[in-house]
Coordinates of C-alpha atoms in Angstrom, one line a residue:
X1 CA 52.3 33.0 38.6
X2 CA 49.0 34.3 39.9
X3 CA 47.9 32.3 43.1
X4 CA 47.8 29.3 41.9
X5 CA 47.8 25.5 40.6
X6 CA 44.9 26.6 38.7
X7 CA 46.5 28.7 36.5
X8 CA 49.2 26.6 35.9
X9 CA 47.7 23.9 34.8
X10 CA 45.9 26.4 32.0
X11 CA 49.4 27.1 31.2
X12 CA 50.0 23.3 30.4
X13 CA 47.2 22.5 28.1
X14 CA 48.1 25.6 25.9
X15 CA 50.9 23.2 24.1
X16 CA 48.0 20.7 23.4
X17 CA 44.9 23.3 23.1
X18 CA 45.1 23.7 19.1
X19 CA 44.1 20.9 16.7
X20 CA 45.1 21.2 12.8
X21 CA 46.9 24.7 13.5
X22 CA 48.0 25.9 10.3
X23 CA 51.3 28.1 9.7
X24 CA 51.7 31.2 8.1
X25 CA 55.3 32.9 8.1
X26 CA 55.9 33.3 11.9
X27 CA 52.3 33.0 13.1
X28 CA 50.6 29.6 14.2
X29 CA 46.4 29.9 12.9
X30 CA 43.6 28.5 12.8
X31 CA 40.3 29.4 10.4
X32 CA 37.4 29.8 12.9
X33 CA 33.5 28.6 11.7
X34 CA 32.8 32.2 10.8
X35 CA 35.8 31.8 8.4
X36 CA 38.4 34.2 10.5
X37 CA 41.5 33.9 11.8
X38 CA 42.3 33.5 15.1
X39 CA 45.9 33.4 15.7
X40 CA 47.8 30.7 18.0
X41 CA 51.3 31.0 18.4
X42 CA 54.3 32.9 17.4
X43 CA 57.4 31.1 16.1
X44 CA 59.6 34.1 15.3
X45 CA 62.7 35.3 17.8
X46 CA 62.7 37.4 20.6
X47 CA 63.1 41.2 20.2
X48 CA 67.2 41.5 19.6
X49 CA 69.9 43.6 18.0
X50 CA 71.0 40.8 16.6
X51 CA 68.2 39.8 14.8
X52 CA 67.1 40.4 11.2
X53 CA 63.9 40.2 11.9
X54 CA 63.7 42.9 14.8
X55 CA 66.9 45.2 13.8
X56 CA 65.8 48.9 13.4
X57 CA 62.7 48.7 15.1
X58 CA 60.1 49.3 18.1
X59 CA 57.4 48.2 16.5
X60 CA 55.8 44.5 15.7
X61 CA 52.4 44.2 13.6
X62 CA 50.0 41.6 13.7
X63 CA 48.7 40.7 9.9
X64 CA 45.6 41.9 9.3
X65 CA 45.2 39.0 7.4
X66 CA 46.0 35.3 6.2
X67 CA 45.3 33.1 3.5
X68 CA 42.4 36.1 2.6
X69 CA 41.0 35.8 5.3
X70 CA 40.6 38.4 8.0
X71 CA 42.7 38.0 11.8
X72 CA 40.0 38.3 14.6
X73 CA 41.2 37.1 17.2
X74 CA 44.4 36.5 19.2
X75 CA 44.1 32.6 20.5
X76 CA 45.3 30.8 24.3
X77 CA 48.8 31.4 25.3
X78 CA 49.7 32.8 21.6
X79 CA 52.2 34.7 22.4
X80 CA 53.2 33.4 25.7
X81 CA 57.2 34.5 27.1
X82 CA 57.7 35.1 23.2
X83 CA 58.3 38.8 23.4
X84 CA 60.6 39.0 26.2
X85 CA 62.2 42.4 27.4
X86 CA 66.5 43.1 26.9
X87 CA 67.9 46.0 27.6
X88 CA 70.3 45.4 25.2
X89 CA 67.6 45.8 22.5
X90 CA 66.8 49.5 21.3
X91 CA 68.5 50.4 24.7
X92 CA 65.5 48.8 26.6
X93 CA 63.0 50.8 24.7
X94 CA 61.1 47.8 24.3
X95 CA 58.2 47.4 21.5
X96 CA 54.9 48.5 20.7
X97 CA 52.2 46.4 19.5
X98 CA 50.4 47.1 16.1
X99 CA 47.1 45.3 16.0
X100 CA 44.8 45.4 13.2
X101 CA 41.4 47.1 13.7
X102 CA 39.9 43.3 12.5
X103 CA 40.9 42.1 16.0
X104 CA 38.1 42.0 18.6
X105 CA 39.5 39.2 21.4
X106 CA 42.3 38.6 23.3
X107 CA 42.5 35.2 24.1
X108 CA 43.3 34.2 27.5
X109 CA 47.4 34.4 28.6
X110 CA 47.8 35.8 25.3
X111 CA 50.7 38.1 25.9
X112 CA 51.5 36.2 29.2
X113 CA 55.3 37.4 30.3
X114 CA 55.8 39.5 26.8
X115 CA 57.9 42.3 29.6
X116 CA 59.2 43.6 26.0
X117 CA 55.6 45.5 25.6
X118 CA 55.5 49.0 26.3
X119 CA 52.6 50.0 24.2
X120 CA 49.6 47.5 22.8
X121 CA 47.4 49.5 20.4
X122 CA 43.8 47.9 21.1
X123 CA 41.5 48.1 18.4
X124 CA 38.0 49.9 19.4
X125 CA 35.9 47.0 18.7
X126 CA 38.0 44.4 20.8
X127 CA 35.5 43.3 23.2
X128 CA 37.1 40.4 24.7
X129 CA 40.2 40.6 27.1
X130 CA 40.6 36.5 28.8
X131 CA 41.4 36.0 32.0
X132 CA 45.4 36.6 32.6
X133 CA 45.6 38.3 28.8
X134 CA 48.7 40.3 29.6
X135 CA 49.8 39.2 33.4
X136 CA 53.0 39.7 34.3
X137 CA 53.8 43.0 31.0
X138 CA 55.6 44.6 32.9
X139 CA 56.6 47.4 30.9
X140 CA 53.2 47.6 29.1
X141 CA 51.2 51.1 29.8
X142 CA 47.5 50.2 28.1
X143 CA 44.8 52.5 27.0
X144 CA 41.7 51.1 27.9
X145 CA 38.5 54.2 27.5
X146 CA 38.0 54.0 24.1
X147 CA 37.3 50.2 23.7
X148 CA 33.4 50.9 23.4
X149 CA 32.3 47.4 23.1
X150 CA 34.5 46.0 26.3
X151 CA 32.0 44.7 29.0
X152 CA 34.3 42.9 31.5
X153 CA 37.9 43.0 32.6
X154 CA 39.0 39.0 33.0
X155 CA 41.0 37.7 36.0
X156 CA 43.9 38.6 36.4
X157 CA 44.4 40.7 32.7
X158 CA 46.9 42.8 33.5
X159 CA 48.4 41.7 36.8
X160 CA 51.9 42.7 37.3
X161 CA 51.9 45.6 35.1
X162 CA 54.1 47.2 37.1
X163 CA 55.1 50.8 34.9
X164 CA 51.5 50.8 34.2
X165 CA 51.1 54.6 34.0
X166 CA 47.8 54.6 32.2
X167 CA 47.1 57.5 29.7
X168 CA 47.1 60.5 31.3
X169 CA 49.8 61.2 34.1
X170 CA 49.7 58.0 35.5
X171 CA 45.4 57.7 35.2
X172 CA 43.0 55.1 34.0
X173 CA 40.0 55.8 32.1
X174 CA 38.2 52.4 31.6
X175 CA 35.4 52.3 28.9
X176 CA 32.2 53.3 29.4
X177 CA 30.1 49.9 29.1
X178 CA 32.6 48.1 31.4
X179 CA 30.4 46.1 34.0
X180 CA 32.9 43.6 35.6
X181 CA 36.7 44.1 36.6
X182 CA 38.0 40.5 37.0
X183 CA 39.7 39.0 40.8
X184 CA 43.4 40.7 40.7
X185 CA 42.8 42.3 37.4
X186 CA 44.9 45.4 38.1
X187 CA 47.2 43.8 41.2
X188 CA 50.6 45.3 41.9
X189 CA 50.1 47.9 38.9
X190 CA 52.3 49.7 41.3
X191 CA 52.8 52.9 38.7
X192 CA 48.6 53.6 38.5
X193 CA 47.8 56.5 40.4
X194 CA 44.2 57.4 39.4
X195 CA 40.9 55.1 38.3
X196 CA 38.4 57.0 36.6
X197 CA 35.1 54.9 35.9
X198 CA 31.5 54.9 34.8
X199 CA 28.3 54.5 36.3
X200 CA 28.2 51.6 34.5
X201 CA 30.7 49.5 36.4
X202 CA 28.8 46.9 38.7
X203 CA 31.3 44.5 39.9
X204 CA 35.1 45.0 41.2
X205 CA 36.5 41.7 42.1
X206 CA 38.2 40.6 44.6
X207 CA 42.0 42.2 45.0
X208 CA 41.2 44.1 41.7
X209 CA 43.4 46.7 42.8
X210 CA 45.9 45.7 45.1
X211 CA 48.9 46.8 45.6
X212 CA 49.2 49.9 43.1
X213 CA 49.4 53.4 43.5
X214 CA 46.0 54.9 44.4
X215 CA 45.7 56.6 47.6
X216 CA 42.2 58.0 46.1
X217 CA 39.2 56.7 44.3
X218 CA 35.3 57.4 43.2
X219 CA 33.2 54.4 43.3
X220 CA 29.8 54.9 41.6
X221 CA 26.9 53.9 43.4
X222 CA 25.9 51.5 40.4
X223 CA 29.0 49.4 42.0
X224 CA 27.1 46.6 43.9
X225 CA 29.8 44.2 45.1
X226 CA 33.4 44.8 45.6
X227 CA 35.4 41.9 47.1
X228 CA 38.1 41.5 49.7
X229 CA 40.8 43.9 49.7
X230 CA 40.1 45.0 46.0
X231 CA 41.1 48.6 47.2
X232 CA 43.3 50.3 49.2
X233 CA 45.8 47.6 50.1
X234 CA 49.4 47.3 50.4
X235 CA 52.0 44.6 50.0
X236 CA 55.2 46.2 51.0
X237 CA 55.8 44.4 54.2
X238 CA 55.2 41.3 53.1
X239 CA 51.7 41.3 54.7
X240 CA 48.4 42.6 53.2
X241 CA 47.5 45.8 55.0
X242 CA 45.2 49.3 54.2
X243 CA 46.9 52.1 53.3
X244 CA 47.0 54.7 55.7
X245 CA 44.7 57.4 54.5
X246 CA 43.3 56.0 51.9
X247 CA 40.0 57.6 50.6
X248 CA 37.1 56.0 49.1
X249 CA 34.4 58.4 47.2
X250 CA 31.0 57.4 46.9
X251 CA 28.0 57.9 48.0
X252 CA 26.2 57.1 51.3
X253 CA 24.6 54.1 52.1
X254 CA 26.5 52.8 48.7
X255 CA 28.2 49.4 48.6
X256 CA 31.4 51.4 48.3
X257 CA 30.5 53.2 51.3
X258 CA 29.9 49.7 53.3
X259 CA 33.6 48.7 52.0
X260 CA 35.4 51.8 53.2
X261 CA 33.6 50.9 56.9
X262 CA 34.4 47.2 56.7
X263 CA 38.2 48.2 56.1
X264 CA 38.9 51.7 58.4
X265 CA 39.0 53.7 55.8
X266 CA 38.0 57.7 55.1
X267 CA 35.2 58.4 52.4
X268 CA 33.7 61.7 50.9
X269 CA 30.5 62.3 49.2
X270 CA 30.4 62.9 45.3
X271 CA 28.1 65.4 44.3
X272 CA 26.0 64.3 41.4
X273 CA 24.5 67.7 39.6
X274 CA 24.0 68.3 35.8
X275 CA 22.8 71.0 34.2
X276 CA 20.1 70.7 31.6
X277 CA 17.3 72.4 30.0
X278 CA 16.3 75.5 31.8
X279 CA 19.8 76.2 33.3
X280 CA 21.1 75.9 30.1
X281 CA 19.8 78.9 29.2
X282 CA 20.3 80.4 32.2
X283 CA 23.9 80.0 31.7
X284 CA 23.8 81.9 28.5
X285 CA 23.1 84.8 30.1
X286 CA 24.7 84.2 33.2
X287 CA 28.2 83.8 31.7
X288 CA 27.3 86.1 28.9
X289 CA 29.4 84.3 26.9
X290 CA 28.6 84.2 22.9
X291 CA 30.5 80.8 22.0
X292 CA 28.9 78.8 24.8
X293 CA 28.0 75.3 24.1
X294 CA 26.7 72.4 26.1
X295 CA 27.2 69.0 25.4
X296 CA 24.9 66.6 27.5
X297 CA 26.8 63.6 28.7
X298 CA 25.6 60.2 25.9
X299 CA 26.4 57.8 28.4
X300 CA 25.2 58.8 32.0
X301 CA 28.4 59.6 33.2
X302 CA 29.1 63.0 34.9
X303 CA 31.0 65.4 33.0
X304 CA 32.7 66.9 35.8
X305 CA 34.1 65.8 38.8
X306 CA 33.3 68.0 42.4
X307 CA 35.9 65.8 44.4
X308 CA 37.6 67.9 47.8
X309 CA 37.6 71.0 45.7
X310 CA 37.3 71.2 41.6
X311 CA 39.8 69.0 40.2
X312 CA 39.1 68.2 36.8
X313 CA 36.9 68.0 34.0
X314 CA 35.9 65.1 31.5
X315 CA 33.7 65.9 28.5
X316 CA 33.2 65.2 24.4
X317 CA 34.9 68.2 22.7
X318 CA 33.4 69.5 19.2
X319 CA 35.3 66.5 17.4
X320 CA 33.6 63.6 19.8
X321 CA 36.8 62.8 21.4
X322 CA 36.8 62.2 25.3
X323 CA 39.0 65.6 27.0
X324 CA 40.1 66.3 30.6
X325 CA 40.1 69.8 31.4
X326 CA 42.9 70.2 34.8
X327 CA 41.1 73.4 35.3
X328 CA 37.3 74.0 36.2
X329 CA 35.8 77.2 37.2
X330 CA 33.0 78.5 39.1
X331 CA 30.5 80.9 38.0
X332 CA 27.0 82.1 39.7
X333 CA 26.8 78.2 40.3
X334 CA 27.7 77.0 37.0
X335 CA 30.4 74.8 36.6
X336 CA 32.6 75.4 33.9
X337 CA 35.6 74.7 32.0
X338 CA 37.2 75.6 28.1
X339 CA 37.5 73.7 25.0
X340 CA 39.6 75.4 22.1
X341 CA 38.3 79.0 23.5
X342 CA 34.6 77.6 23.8
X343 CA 33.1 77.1 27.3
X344 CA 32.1 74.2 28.1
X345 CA 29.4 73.9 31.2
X346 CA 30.3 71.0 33.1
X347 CA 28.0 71.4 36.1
X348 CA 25.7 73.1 38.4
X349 CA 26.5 73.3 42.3
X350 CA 24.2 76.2 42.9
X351 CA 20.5 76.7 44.2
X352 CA 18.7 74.6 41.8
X353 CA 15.3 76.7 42.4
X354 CA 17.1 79.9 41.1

């Protein structure tokens, strides 16, 4: 359990916590005042060959609806040690999640234990993830970046998640109007490698991040308090200890600067330069390339990154969809990379007077 009596005794009221649940199949509910449904508890089996309910299949849906009316929200402890993980089962494929796009929260605990996981589709407008949502999914890999309405990741949401091997070879892109990450919300997600995050991030709590896989990480400078050991710390040994060589960066005099000093580790300066206006044009002609575009980044968030050498890329294609380009190239200053054979300009590292 995460640290604590605390949480425990959350645990404990869950049996208690619902008055006047109604039943619907499998699914515990109750009809919230804005006349939704906020589900409270599953009564059907575990995921198992032998079982009618789950033989055949990887894949468990949530109704999109009962008694008419529409499921919004996923309720305390619903779900909790319910989906449980056999190998056995599908040959240990586990199962994937199929929420309905009507869902916006996920109730504290949730999906607490469910190891059977490996995939929960979120729906974009979820804006709520409580505190300990899906601690202790251990086979569950989330996708996080396009959940446009999330503003804070709760305590302890996805503790434990040890495969966690986020979207991308083992990367996280968290969403772009995420303030807060919650005390321990990512500890011992040994299998993350990479955090990628907005400007818009403020707050990473207190052992947000211990204990995974990162040996590398940008903070923004809009990051104004991180809390003890939320970075760069390791658990192997039994004792909490920085990772040798861990890097941290930021910029200088930034809060995540202050951190890496407090705690002996290495930073590196980002380098924050756009191009707009003018240099667009400039560009044009100085790539002399006819299906040129330029897409200015909506949400303040550079569209490149200009890490120990040029690494990657992240920018809206033609369609709107978020792309990471492994390949960026350099051109008379102009940072540059290719989206289905059209450049896209991702930067300017040159003399910004020429």
């Amino acid at each position: 359990l995460p640290e604590t009596e605390n949480v425990v005794s959350e645990l404990n009221i869950s049996a208690s916590a619902v008055t006047n649940e109604l039943r619907s199949g499998d699914f515990g509910y109750k009809i919230l005042s804005d006349n939704t449904v906020e589900i409270t508890a599953y009564y059907g089996e575990s995921p198992s060959n032998d079982s009618e309910e789950w033989a055949g299949s990887n894949d468990f849906y949530i109704p999109e609806e009962i008694d008419g009316k529409p499921v919004t929200s996923i309720g305390l402890c619903a779900f909790k040690d319910k989906l449980k993980y056999s190998e056995e089962y599908n040959d240990g494929s586990g199962i994937s999640i199929c929420m309905p796009e009507t869902v916006t929260s996920i109730g504290d605990y949730a999906f607490y234990g469910c190891d059977a996981i490996t995939y929960f589709g979120f729906p974009y407008e979820t804006d709520h993830i409580g505190k300990g949502a899906f601690y202790g999914c251990s086979h569950l890999s989330p996708s996080l970046s396009s959940l446009e309405n999330l503003t804070e990741i709760s305590d302890y949401a996805f503790f434990g998640c040890y495969n966690f091997i986020g979207e991308d070879d083992c990367s996280l892109y968290l969403p772009y109007k995420l303030k807060k990450i919650g005390k321990c919300a990512f500890k011992n997600c040994l299998g993350l490698k990479e955090v990628n995050m907005y400007d818009s991030v403020e707050e990473i709590g207190e052992e947000a991040f211990f204990y995974c896989g990162i040996r590398k990480i940008e903070i923004p400078a809009s990051v104004k308090t991180i809390g003890s050991r939320a970075l760069g710390y390791d658990n192997e040994s039994g004792e909490a200890l920085p990772y040798i060589n861990f890097k941290i960066i930021c910029d200088e005099g930034s809060a995540a600067e202050q951190y890496a000093l407090e705690n002996g580790m290495r930073t590196s300066p980002i380098w924050h330069v756009l191009l707009e206006g003018l240099k667009y044009n400039e560009a044009l002609q100085k790539l002399n390339a006819d299906n040129l575009y330029y897409e200015k980044k909506q949400y303040g968030f550079d569209s490149y990154r200009y890490l120990d050498m040029y690494v990657y890329c992240i920018y809206y294609d033609s369609d709107g969809d978020w792309q990471k380009s492994e390949y960026v190239y350099e051109n008379n200053g102009f940072l540059y990379s290719y989206d289905n054979g059209n450049v896209v300009i991702c930067g300017y590292v040159g003399n910004s007077n020429s």
